[in-house]
Short mmCIF file of C-alpha atoms in Angstrom, two decimals:
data_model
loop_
_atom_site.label_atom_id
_atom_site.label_comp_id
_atom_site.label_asym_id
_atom_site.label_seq_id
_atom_site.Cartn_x
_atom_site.Cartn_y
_atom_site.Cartn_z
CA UNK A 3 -11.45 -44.00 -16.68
CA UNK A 4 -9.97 -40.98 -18.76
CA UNK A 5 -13.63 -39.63 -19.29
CA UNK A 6 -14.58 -40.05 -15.84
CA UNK A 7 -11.43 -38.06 -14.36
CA UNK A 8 -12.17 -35.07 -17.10
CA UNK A 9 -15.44 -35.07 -16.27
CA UNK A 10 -14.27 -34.67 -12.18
CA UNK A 11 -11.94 -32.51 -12.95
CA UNK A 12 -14.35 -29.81 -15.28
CA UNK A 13 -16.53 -29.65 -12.52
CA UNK A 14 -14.09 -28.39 -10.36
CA UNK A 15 -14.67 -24.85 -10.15
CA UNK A 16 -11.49 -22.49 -10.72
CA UNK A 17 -9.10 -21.12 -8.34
CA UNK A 18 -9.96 -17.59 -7.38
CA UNK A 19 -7.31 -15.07 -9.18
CA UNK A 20 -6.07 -12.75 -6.73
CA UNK A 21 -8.06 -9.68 -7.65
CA UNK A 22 -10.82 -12.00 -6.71
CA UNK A 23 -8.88 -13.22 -3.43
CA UNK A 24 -8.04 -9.15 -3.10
CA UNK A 25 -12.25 -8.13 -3.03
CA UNK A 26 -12.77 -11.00 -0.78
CA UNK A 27 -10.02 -9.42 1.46
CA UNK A 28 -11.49 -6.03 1.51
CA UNK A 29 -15.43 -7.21 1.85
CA UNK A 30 -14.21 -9.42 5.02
CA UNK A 31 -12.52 -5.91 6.77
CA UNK A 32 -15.63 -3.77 5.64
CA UNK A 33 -17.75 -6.40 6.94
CA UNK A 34 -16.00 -6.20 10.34
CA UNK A 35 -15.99 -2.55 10.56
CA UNK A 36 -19.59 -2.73 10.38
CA UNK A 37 -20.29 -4.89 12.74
CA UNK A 38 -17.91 -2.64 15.34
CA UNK A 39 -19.84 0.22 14.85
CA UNK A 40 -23.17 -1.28 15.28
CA UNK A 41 -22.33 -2.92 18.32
CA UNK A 42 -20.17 0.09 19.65
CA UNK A 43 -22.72 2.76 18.60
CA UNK A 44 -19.65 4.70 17.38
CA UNK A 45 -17.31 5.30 14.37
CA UNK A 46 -14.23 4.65 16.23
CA UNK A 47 -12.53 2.85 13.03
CA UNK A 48 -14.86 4.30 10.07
CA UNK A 49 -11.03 5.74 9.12
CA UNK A 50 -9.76 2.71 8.50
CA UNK A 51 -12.03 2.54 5.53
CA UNK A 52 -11.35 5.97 4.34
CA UNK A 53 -7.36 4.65 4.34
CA UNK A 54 -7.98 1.86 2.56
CA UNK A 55 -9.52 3.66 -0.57
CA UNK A 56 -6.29 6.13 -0.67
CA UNK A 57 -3.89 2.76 -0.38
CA UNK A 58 -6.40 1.41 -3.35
CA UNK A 59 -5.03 4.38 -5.86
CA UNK A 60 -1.70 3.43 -6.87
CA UNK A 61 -3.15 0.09 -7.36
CA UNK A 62 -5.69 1.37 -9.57
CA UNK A 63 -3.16 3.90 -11.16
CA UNK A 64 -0.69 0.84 -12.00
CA UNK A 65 -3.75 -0.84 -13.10
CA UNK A 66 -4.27 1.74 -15.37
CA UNK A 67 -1.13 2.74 -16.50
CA UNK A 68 -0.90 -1.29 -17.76
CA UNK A 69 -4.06 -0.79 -19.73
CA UNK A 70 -2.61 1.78 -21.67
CA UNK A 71 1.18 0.83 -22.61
CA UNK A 72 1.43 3.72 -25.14
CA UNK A 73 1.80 5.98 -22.13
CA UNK A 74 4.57 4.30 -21.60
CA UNK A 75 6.18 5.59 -24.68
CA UNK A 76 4.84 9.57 -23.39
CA UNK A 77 7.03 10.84 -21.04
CA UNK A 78 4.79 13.88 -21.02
CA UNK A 79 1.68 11.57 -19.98
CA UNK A 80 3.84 8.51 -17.90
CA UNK A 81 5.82 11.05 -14.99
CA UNK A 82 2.64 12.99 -13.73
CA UNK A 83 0.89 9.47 -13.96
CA UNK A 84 4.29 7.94 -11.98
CA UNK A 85 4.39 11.01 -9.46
CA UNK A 86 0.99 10.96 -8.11
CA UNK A 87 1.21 7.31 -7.92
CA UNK A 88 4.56 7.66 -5.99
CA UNK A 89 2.75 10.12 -3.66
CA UNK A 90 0.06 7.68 -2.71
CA UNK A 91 2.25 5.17 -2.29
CA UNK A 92 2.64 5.13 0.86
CA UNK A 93 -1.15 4.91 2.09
CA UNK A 94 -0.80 1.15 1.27
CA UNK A 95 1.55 0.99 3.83
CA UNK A 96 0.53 3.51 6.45
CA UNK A 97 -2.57 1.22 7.70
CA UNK A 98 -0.03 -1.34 9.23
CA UNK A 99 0.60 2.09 11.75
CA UNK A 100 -3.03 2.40 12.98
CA UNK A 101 -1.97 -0.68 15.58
CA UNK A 102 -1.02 2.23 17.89
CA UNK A 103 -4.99 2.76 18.24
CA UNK A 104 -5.16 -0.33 19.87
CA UNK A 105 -3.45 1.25 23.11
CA UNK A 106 -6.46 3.92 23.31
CA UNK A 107 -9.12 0.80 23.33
CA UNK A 108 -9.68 -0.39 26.65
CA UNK A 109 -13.41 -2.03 25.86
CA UNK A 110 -12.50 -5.70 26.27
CA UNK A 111 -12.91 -6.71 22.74
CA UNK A 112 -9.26 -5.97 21.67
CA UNK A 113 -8.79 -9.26 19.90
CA UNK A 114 -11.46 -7.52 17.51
CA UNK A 115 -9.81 -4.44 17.39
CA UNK A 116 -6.58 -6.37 16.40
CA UNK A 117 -8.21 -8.38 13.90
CA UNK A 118 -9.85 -5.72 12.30
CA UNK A 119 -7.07 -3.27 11.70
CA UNK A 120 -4.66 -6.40 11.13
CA UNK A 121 -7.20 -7.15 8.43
CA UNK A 122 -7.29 -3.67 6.64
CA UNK A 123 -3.57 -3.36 6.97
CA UNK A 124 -3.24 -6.82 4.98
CA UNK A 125 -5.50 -5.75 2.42
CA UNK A 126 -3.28 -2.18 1.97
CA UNK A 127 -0.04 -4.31 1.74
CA UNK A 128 -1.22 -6.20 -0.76
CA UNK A 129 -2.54 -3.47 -2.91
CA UNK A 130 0.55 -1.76 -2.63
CA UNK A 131 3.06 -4.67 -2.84
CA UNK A 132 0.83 -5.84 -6.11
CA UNK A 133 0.63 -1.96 -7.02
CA UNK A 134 4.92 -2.11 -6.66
CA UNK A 135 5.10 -5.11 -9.07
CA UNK A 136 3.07 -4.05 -11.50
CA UNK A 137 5.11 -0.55 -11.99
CA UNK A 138 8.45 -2.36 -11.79
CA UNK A 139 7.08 -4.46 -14.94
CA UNK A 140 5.95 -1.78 -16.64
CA UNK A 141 9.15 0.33 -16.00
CA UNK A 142 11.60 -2.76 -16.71
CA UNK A 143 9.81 -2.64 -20.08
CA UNK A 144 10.23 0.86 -20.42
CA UNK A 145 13.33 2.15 -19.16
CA UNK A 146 15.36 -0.86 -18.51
CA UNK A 147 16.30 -2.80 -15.56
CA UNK A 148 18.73 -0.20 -13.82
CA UNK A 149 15.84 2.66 -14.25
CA UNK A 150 13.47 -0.01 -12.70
CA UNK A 151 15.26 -0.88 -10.25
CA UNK A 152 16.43 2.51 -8.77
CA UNK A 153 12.98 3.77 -8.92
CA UNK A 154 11.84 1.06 -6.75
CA UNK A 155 14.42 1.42 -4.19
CA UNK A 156 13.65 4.69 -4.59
CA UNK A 157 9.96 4.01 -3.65
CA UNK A 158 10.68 2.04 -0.85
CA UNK A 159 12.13 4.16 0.84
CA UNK A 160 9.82 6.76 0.03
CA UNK A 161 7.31 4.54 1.30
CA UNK A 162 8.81 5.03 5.28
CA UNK A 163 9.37 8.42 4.72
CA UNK A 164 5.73 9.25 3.75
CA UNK A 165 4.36 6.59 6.57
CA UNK A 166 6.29 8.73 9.29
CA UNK A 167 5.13 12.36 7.41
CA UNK A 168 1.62 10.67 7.86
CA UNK A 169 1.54 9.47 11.01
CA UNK A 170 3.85 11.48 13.40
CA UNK A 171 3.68 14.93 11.36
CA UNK A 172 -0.09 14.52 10.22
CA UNK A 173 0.69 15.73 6.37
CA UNK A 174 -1.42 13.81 4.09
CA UNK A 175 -0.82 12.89 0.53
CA UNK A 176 -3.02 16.01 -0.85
CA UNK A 177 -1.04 18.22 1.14
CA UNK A 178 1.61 19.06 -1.45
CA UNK A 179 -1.33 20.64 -3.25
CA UNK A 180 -3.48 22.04 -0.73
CA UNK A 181 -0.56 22.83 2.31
CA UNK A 182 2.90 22.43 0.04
CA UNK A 183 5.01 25.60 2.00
CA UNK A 184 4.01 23.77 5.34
CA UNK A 185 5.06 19.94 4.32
CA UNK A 186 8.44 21.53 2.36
CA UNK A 187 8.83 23.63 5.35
CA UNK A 188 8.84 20.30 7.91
CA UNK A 189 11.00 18.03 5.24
CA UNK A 190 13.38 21.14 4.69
CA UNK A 191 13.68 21.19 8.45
CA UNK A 192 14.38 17.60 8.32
CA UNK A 193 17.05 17.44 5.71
CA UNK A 194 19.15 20.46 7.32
CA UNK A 195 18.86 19.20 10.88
CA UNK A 196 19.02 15.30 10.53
CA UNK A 197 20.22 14.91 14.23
CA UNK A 198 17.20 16.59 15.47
CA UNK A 199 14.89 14.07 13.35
CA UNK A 200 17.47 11.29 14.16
CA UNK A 201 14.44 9.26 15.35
CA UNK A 202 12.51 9.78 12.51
CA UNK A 203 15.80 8.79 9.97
CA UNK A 204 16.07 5.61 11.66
CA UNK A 205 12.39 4.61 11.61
CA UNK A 206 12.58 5.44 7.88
CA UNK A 207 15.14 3.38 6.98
CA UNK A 208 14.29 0.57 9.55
CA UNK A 209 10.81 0.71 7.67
CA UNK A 210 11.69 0.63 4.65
CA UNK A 211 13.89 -2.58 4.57
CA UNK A 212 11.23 -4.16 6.47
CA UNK A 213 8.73 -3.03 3.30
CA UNK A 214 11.86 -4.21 0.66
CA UNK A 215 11.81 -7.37 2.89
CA UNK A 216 7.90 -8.05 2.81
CA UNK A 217 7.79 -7.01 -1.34
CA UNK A 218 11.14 -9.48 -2.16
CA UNK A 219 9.55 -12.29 0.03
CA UNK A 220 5.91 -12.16 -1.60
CA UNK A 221 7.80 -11.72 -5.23
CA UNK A 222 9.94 -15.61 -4.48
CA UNK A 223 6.79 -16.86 -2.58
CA UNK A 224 5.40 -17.24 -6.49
CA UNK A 225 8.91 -19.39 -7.55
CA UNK A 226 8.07 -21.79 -4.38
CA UNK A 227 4.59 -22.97 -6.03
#
């Protein structure tokens, strides 16, 4: 009886691992982008792609950075790697915002439309809340538990501020390079005249616990299995 429930049980094929899970994720929203455009004619959503890849890079940068622990001990190699990963950040988040397209499609098909950005901006999250984890491991390790733990607070917030930069000011994450006096010229504007921006200081911080909320609830979701 012993033999015959090993042999059941090794022909059971493994559980996916989520980087598996993650590709089928991304293949499912590519696959219904496609099929938009070919029966729209038009590249409506061929964006939606484009944000995907940029939420993608601080995955991959964590990814890397985890590869290669003794840049954790090179402060000269680890904060360039830790900015630029900080500045993408937000991407992963900024795809759940592209639901305000939805009130610009009036073709009848906006279950599709819903399903398709829904779909991208799942795949983003999870990047980035995956992305988030892995750098708070790496930094615990590192730095310590208080340095960990500020920096993602710190990134959280960050986060909101970068999704409303991105999608009410139109900056992108290349911008601090290629347009810096411009975006330091908006966030200086900001800082000095918060009650103008009140609007955009209570989205931030309204987005931002709903991101701490989302990364805290996946991280206890793995204590409940």
């Amino acid at each position: 009886m012993k033999k015959i429930l090993l042999n059941i049980k090794n022909r059971i094929p493994p559980s996916l691992t989520i980087r598996q899970w993650l590709i089928i994720s991304c293949l499912f929203s590519l696959t219904l982008l496609v099929a938009r455009v070919i029966a729209s004619g038009r590249l409506s959503y061929g964006f939606l792609a484009w944000n995907l890849f940029l939420a993608f890079v601080p995955y991959f940068i964590s990814q890397w950075i985890e590869r290669r622990q003794e840049i954790l001990r090179s402060r000269i190699q680890l904060l360039p790697l830790v900015f630029i990963w900080i500045l993408f950040m937000p991407n992963s988040f900024y795809i759940l915002t592209d639901l305000f397209h939805l009130e610009n499609m009036s073709n009848g098909h906006s279950w599709f439309d819903l399903t398709l950005i829904l779909s991208f901006a799942w795949s983003g999250i999870i990047f980035g809340i995956l992305s988030i984890r892995k750098m708070e491991i790496l930094l615990k390790k590192a730095k310590g538990n208080l340095v960990s733990g500020f920096i993602i607070c710190a990134v959280m917030w960050l986060n909101a501020f970068g999704v409303y930069i991105g999608r009410f000011l139109r900056f992108n994450s290349w911008d601090i390079i290629v347009n810096p006096f411009s975006l330091l010229a908006e966030i200086a504007d900001m800082i000095f005249n918060p009650y103008d921006y009140r609007y955009a200081w209570v989205m931030s911080v309204c987005f931002a616990f709903f991101m701490i909320i989302i990364y805290y609830t996946m991280k206890k979701l793995s204590e409940v299995f």
